[in-house]
GROMACS .gro file of C-alpha atoms in nm:
model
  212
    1UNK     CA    1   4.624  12.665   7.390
    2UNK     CA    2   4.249  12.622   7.279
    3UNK     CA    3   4.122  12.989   7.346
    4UNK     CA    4   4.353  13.170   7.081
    5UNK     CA    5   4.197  12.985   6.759
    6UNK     CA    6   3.850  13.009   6.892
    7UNK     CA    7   3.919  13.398   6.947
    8UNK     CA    8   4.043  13.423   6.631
    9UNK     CA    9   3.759  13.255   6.522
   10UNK     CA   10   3.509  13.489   6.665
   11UNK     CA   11   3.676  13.819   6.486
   12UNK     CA   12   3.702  13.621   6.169
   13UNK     CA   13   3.343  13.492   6.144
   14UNK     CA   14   3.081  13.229   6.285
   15UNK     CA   15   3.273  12.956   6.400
   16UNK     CA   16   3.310  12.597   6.145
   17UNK     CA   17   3.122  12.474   6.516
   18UNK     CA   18   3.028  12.478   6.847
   19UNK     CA   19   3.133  12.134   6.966
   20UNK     CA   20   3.489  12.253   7.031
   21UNK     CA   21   3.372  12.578   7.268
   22UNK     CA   22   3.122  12.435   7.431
   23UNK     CA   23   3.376  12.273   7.652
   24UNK     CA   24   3.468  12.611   7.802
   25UNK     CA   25   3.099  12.671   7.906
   26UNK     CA   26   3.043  12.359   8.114
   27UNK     CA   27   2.846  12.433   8.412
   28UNK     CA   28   2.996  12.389   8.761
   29UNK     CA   29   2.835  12.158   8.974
   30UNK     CA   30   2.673  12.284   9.227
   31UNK     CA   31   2.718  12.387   9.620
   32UNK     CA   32   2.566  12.269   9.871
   33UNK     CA   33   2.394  12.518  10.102
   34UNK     CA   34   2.611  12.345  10.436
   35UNK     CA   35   2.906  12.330  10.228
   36UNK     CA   36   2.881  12.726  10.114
   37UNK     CA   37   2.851  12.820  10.483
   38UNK     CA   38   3.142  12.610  10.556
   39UNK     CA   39   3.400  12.774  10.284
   40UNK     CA   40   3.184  13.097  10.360
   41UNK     CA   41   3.333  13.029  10.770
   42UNK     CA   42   3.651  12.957  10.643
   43UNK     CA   43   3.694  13.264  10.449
   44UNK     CA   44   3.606  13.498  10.676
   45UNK     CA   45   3.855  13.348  10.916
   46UNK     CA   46   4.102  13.376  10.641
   47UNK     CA   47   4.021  13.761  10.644
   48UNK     CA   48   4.021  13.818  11.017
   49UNK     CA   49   4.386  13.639  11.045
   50UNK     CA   50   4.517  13.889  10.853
   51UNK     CA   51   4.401  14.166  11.007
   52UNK     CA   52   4.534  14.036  11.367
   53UNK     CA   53   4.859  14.217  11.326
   54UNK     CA   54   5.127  14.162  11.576
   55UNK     CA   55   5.013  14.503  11.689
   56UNK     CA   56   4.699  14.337  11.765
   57UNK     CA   57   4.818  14.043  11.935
   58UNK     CA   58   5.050  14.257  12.168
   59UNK     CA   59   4.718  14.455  12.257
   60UNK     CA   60   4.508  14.149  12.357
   61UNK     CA   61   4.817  14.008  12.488
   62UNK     CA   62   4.922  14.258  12.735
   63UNK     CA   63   4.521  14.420  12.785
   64UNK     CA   64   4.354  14.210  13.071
   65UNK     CA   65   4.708  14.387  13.297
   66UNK     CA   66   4.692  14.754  13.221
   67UNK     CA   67   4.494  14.925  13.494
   68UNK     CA   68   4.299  15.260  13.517
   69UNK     CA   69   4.434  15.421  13.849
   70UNK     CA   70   4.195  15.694  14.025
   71UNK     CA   71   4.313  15.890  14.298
   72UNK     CA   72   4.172  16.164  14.583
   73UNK     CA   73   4.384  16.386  14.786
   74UNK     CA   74   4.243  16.559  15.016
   75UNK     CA   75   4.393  16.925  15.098
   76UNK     CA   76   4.293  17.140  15.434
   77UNK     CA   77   4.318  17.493  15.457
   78UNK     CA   78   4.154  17.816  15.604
   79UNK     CA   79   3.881  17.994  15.470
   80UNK     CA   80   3.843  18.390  15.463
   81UNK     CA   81   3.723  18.350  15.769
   82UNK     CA   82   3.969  18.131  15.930
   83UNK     CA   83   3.734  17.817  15.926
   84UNK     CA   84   3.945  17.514  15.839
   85UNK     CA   85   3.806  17.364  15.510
   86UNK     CA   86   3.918  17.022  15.366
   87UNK     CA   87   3.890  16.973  14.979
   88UNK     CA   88   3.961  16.666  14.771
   89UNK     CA   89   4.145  16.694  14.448
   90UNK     CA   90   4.098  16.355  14.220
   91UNK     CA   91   4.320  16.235  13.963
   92UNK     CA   92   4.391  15.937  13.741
   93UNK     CA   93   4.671  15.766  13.588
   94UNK     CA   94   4.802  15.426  13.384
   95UNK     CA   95   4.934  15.099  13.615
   96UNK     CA   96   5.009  14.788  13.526
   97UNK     CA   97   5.025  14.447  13.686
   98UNK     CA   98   5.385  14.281  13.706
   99UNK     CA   99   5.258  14.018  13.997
  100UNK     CA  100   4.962  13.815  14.021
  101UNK     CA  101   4.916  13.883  14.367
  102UNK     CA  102   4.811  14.202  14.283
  103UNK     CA  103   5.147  14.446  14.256
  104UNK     CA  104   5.118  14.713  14.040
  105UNK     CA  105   5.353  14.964  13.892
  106UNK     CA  106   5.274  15.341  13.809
  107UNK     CA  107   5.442  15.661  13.861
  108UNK     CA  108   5.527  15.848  14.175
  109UNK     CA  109   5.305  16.167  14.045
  110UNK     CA  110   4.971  15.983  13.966
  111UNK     CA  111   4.956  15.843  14.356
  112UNK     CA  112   5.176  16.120  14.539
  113UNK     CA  113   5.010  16.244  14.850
  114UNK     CA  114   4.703  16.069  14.749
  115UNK     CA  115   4.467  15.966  15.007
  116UNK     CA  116   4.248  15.735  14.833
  117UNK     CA  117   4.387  15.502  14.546
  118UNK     CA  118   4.164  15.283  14.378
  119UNK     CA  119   4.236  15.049  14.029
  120UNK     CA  120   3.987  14.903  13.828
  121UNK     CA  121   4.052  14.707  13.488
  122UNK     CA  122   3.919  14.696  13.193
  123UNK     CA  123   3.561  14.661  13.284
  124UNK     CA  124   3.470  14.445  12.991
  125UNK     CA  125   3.684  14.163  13.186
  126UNK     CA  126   3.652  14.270  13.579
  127UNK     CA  127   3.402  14.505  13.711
  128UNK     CA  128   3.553  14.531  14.045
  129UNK     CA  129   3.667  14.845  14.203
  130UNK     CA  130   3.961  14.724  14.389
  131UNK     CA  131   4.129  14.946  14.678
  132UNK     CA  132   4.520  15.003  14.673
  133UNK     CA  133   4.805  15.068  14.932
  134UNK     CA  134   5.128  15.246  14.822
  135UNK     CA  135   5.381  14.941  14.917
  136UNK     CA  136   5.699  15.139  14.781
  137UNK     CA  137   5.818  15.423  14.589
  138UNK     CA  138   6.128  15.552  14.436
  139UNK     CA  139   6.059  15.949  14.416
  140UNK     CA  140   6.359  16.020  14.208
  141UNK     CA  141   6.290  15.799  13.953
  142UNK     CA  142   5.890  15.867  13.934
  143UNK     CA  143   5.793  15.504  14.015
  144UNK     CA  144   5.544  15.361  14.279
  145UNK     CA  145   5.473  15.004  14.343
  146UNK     CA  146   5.072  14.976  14.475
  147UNK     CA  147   4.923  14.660  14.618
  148UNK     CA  148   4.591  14.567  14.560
  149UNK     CA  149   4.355  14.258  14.714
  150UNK     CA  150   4.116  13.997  14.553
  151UNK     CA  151   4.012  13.636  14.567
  152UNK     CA  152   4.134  13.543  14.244
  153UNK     CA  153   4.522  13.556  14.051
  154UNK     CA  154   4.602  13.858  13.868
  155UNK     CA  155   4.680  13.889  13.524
  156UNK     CA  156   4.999  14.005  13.436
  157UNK     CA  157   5.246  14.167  13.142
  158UNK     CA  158   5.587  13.975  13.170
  159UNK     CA  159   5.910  14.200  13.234
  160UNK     CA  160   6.138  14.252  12.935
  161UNK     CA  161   6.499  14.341  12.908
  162UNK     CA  162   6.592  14.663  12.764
  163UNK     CA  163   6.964  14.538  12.686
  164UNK     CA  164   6.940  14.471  12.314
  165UNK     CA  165   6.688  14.693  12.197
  166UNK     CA  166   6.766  14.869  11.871
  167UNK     CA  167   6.704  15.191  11.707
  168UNK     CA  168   6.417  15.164  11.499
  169UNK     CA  169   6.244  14.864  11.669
  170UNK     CA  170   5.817  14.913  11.669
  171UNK     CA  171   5.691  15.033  12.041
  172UNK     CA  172   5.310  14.968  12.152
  173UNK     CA  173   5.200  15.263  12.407
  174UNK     CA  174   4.867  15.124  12.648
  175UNK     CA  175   4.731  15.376  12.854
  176UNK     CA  176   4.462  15.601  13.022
  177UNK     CA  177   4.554  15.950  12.957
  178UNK     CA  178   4.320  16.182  13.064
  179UNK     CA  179   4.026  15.955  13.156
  180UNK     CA  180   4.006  15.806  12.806
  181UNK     CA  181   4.072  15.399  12.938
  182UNK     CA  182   4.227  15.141  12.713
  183UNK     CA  183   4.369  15.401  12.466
  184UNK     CA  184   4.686  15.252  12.207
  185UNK     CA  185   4.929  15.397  12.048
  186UNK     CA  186   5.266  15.300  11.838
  187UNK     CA  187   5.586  15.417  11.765
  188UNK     CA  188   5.950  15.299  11.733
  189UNK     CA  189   6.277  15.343  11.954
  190UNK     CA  190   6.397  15.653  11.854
  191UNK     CA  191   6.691  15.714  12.107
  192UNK     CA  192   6.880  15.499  12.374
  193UNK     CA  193   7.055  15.614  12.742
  194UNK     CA  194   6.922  15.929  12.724
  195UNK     CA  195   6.972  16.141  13.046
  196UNK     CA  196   6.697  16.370  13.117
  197UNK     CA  197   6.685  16.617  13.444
  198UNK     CA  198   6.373  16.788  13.545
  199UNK     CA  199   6.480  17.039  13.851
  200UNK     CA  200   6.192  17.223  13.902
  201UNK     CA  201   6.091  16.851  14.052
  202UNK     CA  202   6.400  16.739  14.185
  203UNK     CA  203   6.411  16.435  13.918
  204UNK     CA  204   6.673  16.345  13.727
  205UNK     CA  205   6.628  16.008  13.471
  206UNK     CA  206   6.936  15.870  13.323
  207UNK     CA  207   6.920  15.577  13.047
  208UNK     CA  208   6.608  15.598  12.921
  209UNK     CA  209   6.501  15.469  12.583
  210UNK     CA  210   6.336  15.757  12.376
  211UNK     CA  211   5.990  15.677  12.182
  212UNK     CA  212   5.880  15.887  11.908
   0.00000   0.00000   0.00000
């Protein structure tokens, strides 16, 4: 209720005096150099709470299971000149770990008539190149189940239930496509029990949740 008068004051003409004012002006004590670094700490993991989004919790959540999935297939055939030749077509593809002995789900394409499967992780947490066996596979549906060995306990996303999604809901996409490892992306549920047949493949998919 002080600062009108002394505004007024200052439009008006010099001020009657200063005693009044100079309570507004009294120095701050001040900070101690430990003390600044301490509220200096404390801000700056203020500022990198926020930005931790559920998005980004999800990601570091779920990131130590996603996979990178290489494959080689190796294809003989006859030259021109009837010499049998044997080449090796690679590919890749996106797994993730649902066991933590080392069971890993993809689809049937990425690992179909592959001779050589191998996983690796995100190489910032494992290095290791690890070998894997197709266990199972359910062509029809484009899902393989690969097997994979190591000394240690996996890491691994927990299974979800699909029952009471809704329309709308936020979706988190982690993948390799094309080579490019640990690659995000979001979205929402956009459709539910859609029924989608592929015949030049023989596949036909029936209640799946559309992403957009």
């Amino acid at each position: 209720m002080m600062i009108l008068p002394v505004l007024c004051l200052a439009l008006a003409g010099p001020a009657p005096t200063s005693a009044a004012p100079a309570a507004f002006h009294a120095a701050s004590p001040p900070v101690a150099p430990a003390r600044r670094e301490e509220l200096d700490a404390l801000a700056e993991g203020i500022a990198l709470a926020r930005r931790r989004t559920p998005t980004v919790q999800v990601v570091e959540a779920a990131r130590p299971a996603v996979v990178f999935i290489e494959t080689g297939t190796e294809v003989r055939s006859r030259d021109f000149f009837g010499s049998l030749r044997a080449r090796t077509f690679n590919g890749s593809g996106t797994g993730v770990v649902i066991l933590k002995e080392g069971f890993i789900v993809t689809n049937y394409h990425v690992v179909e008539n592959a001779t050589r499967i191998t996983v690796r992780f995100d190489e910032s947490l494992d290095e290791a190149v690890y070998p894997a066996q197709v266990v199972s596979f359910v062509q029809s549906e484009d899902l393989a189940l690969l097997k994979i060995e190591g000394e240690r306990e996996f890491p691994t996303v927990p299974l979800g239930t699909s029952s009471d999604l809704m329309i709308g809901e936020p979706v988190i996409a982690i993948g390799n496509p094309f080579g490019q490892t640990l690659t995000v992306s979001t979205g929402i549920v956009s459709g539910l029990h859609r029924n989608v047949p592929i015949p030049a493949r023989g596949l036909y998919f029936d209640d799946l949740i559309q992403t957009d």
